[in-house]
Amino acid sequence: MIDDLAVSPQPYAGGLKCDVCIVGAGPAGISLALTLARLRPEWRVVLLEAGGRDNASERERDIYRVSQSGRDYSVLDISRRRKLGGTTAHWGGWSKPLDDSDFETNPSWDMPAWPIGPADLKAYYQRACDWCELGGSDFEAEAVAGRFPGAMLEYGDLQGIGQRLFRFSPPTRFGARYAPELEAQDNLTCLLHANLLQLVRAQGKLVEAVVAPLDGDTLRIAADRFVLAMGGMETTRQLLHLRERDVDDGEGVYSPHLGRYFADHFGFSPARLLAPAGLKYHMFTESQERLMPVLTFSNEALRGEGQNNACMRLYANAPDPLLSPAYAEHAAFGFRPGEYWQYDVKMTVEPRPHRDSRLALTNERCELGLRRLHLTWKIDERDFTSAYQLLDRLGQACSVAGLGRLQITRENSPELRANVSGGCHHMGTTRMAARVGDGVVDPDLRVFDLENLYIASSSVFPRYGYSNPTLTIVALSLRLAEHLAGVSAGGRP
Amino acid sequence: MISRRRLLVGGGALAGTGLGLLWLRQGGDSSLPPDTSATGGLRLDSGLGKGFDRFLASLAGTDPLGAAWVEAEGVEHIGSLVDALDGSIHTAQNARELADAVAGRVRADFQEGLTCRVGGWVLSGTECRLVGLRHLLLRLEPGNAQLVAAETKVPSVADYAEGHIAPLANWGPKSTRVGEKFNVQIDGHSGLWFQFSGAPAHARIVIDGELVKTSVSAKVVTSGLFGEMQERILATPGRYDIALVDPVRGIRQPVGQFVVRPRKAASGPGKAGFCEIEKWGPQSTRVGLAKNEQPDGAMGLWVRSACMPRDAQLIVGDDVVKSSVKKFGLSAAIPAVFLEAPGELELVLYSPATGQRQPVGVLVVE
């Protein structure tokens, strides 16, 4: 069922007891709560959402207002949604698993990557595709290349370059799409306008969550296990509040990693490519199916050279008069025959974990009494260098193969580096690790120093790739649901 | 990259390089006036023979590139460029061998990192030297200027004499409404077709005084509204002249006028609220593509109005976006993430001081 504490708090005045309490009803919380409730029909699951069914009021938005320093994170205000369904209320539906190499530690970086591998998530990615209502679950670009002749460059032609495929959710608005199922699930209670005021801990575990509507009485929820699924910033804020001492030299909520390594994918348009006409390295629709092949580094380059992962999209545009598409008619310059267009190249770049890019608590408090967050967003300059090396690789590969030429339209300059914006993907501040000294949560998403607190959020990503995170967030949540329910992959309790 | 020093070694003479230029040198007698029949009318004499001259002449449309490279590198001596050409190019026995040798050298340049930059384009060193050499040679003969210009662009189509190029049976589409693309092609441009019979391959379509990308076949010429031009024309009601031009002959053949009608009242600029909006744009874009892209990847959007409140903000859907009140009205940045999905984004102006809201229109993400 779904109840709104702001409208009818009476039934819960005496508090609630449940097996699992999930805070945050975005894609992570909803997929986790429904899966868990179905796997364990004898359990009671409570799902708390600070917002309602509609967009947050100005008063509600003020609760998570964040101050900033360092690089301007201009998408801060638009990147969160305090409402049922969370950020799926306005996501674009771009979906793709992390690449296999994204799980691997980059030898050039100073932090370990995922303690789990793609095989650990494979089955959950399949099911996450269903939750996100994708048209398929095959993300290999080569698998669709044959269906669209001329849309992609021939694989093998381009040394050092790889190709991947995005699919698209309709996009699924998790709040609207799954509200009927939340309503119908007997052993699940979803409470709207339940602002989390406090997590109460005792002897190495959480015992209660204290919540309240903005102008109502508090409600105490006791649970055997708690999951924070509040997005990549509010989740971290709550964990920082669990510190009873202002130190960060321990484990879990006292980890020096908590709040650090804040990351977001960033992008820019640095180049133009002269290449065969009709390439479709951008979103296109075919038989009502939306697809988007992208160009990347090859796996060999990523692993052998320690490059950042990144992807490139191409958009046909008016040609540069200096070098018209007719230039490619000069076979003596090595061009393969055919019509050529010019394309703007748009890149999405994986940032490396940056220790000084962080969320921290300030001494200012919101009306809930919680300390506000301060964001310092940083990007390592070497991330740009890697992105430009990918561009160079593409230019060289196309030129050697007789398939085009590259034009750098924006140099890797201080101005460019200062002005890139984020993609609204908040990652890294509660990173997952195999060793307690390397992160905040373990491979089962449990906070290291608390035996019954788990995190379902992109904040656990220890390495980020370039893929939009929602599909991975849902896959991790489905995996967490099975872990909490005590079942093996796809099994029963 | 090739160093400037390397390019400047050697003198200015066109004399031989000591390499075997057997085929290239055939017919290279400088005591005779140059024969331009095999070079498309271009007067071009490298001293390396007719074969090589024909090859250089065939690199049509590369003069802007050559000029830019020569200027950027400060290259003045033709001989230095000749000397720097690869030996396999010098020893080519026929046109096919020459083309193969150049292609092989170009490929090897890229593999070996022997590249050069011209206007941001990353080219092989051999390409740069060849287009640079061509440019310098063509520049020696003033008579080449007109032909070179015709190779690349029409200097000023407004100056062309009106005349007949090819018979026109029909063309279309002939109209649209503000903000509405038509006959949308895969790269996002609005396509126009013209049933010309026998238009020359170098003919171009001119729309509103600007040359546009043109494709010519035996019976049909295709063109359309591209990029910023499309944005501009579709944003403003009016009649836009279309013509076919022959840049070689300098002739302009009027086709007709393309009409952009005002948007229907329901979706037109807002007139209620606090201030009348004259124009705004861009009114459409493609998924993932920020038109009028800002340094941070956002799409720059403008709203023209003579009475914009000083505290006006733009609301996109549910969010206030970065806005700045200007002399002409207001500019705003639509974050790239808003353009990730197809759909319609409702734009509203908001004045926090008065609480008034003014509908602007709908931004279409295709």
mmCIF file of C-alpha atoms in Angstrom, chain A residues 158-161 267-274 295-298 301 305 307-314 343-349 383-399 404-413 416, chain B residues 110 117 120 122:
data_model
loop_
_atom_site.group_PDB
_atom_site.id
_atom_site.type_symbol
_atom_site.label_atom_id
_atom_site.label_comp_id
_atom_site.label_asym_id
_atom_site.label_seq_id
_atom_site.Cartn_x
_atom_site.Cartn_y
_atom_site.Cartn_z
ATOM 1 C CA LEU A 158 39.768 1.031 -36.637
ATOM 2 C CA GLN A 159 42.763 0.015 -34.600
ATOM 3 C CA GLY A 160 42.480 0.955 -30.953
ATOM 4 C CA ILE A 161 38.827 1.913 -31.264
ATOM 5 C CA GLY A 267 31.115 15.851 -21.523
ATOM 6 C CA PHE A 268 32.134 18.312 -24.181
ATOM 7 C CA SER A 269 32.272 18.709 -27.959
ATOM 8 C CA PRO A 270 35.914 18.950 -28.917
ATOM 9 C CA ALA A 271 36.064 17.857 -32.538
ATOM 10 C CA ARG A 272 34.598 17.336 -35.960
ATOM 11 C CA LEU A 273 35.033 14.190 -37.979
ATOM 12 C CA LEU A 274 35.028 13.769 -41.749
ATOM 13 C CA LEU A 295 32.665 4.822 -30.287
ATOM 14 C CA THR A 296 35.078 4.078 -27.450
ATOM 15 C CA PHE A 297 38.622 3.053 -26.746
ATOM 16 C CA SER A 298 39.257 -0.599 -27.475
ATOM 17 C CA ALA A 301 43.811 0.459 -25.021
ATOM 18 C CA GLU A 305 47.397 2.018 -21.459
ATOM 19 C CA GLN A 307 43.063 5.160 -20.184
ATOM 20 C CA ASN A 308 39.827 6.556 -18.816
ATOM 21 C CA ASN A 309 36.812 4.998 -20.416
ATOM 22 C CA ALA A 310 34.925 7.423 -22.619
ATOM 23 C CA CYS A 311 32.473 7.341 -25.489
ATOM 24 C CA MET A 312 31.936 9.459 -28.551
ATOM 25 C CA ARG A 313 28.715 10.270 -30.371
ATOM 26 C CA LEU A 314 28.583 11.739 -33.870
ATOM 27 C CA TYR A 343 30.064 15.154 -37.880
ATOM 28 C CA ASP A 344 30.362 16.984 -34.592
ATOM 29 C CA VAL A 345 31.987 14.700 -32.043
ATOM 30 C CA LYS A 346 30.472 14.720 -28.570
ATOM 31 C CA MET A 347 32.294 12.962 -25.769
ATOM 32 C CA THR A 348 31.222 11.590 -22.408
ATOM 33 C CA VAL A 349 34.198 10.953 -20.184
ATOM 34 C CA ASP A 383 41.070 12.861 -17.435
ATOM 35 C CA PHE A 384 40.965 15.455 -20.200
ATOM 36 C CA THR A 385 44.315 14.302 -21.502
ATOM 37 C CA SER A 386 42.972 10.782 -21.795
ATOM 38 C CA ALA A 387 39.852 12.016 -23.595
ATOM 39 C CA TYR A 388 41.960 13.867 -26.149
ATOM 40 C CA GLN A 389 44.097 10.775 -26.614
ATOM 41 C CA LEU A 390 40.927 8.913 -27.513
ATOM 42 C CA LEU A 391 40.142 11.618 -30.045
ATOM 43 C CA ASP A 392 43.639 11.335 -31.483
ATOM 44 C CA ARG A 393 43.192 7.594 -31.667
ATOM 45 C CA LEU A 394 39.944 7.981 -33.566
ATOM 46 C CA GLY A 395 41.494 10.456 -35.972
ATOM 47 C CA GLN A 396 44.499 8.292 -36.595
ATOM 48 C CA ALA A 397 42.444 5.124 -36.974
ATOM 49 C CA CYS A 398 40.043 6.735 -39.455
ATOM 50 C CA SER A 399 42.888 8.309 -41.395
ATOM 51 C CA GLY A 404 38.174 10.126 -42.701
ATOM 52 C CA ARG A 405 40.005 12.925 -40.961
ATOM 53 C CA LEU A 406 39.636 14.578 -37.570
ATOM 54 C CA GLN A 407 39.480 18.254 -36.778
ATOM 55 C CA ILE A 408 40.107 19.472 -33.241
ATOM 56 C CA THR A 409 37.633 22.322 -32.838
ATOM 57 C CA ARG A 410 38.255 22.940 -29.133
ATOM 58 C CA GLU A 411 41.682 22.454 -27.690
ATOM 59 C CA ASN A 412 42.321 20.954 -24.281
ATOM 60 C CA SER A 413 42.615 24.366 -22.674
ATOM 61 C CA LEU A 416 37.511 24.103 -21.759
ATOM 62 C CA PHE B 110 49.488 8.726 -39.997
ATOM 63 C CA ARG B 117 47.506 20.677 -38.285
ATOM 64 C CA GLY B 120 42.423 22.106 -36.461
ATOM 65 C CA VAL B 122 44.895 16.666 -38.485
#
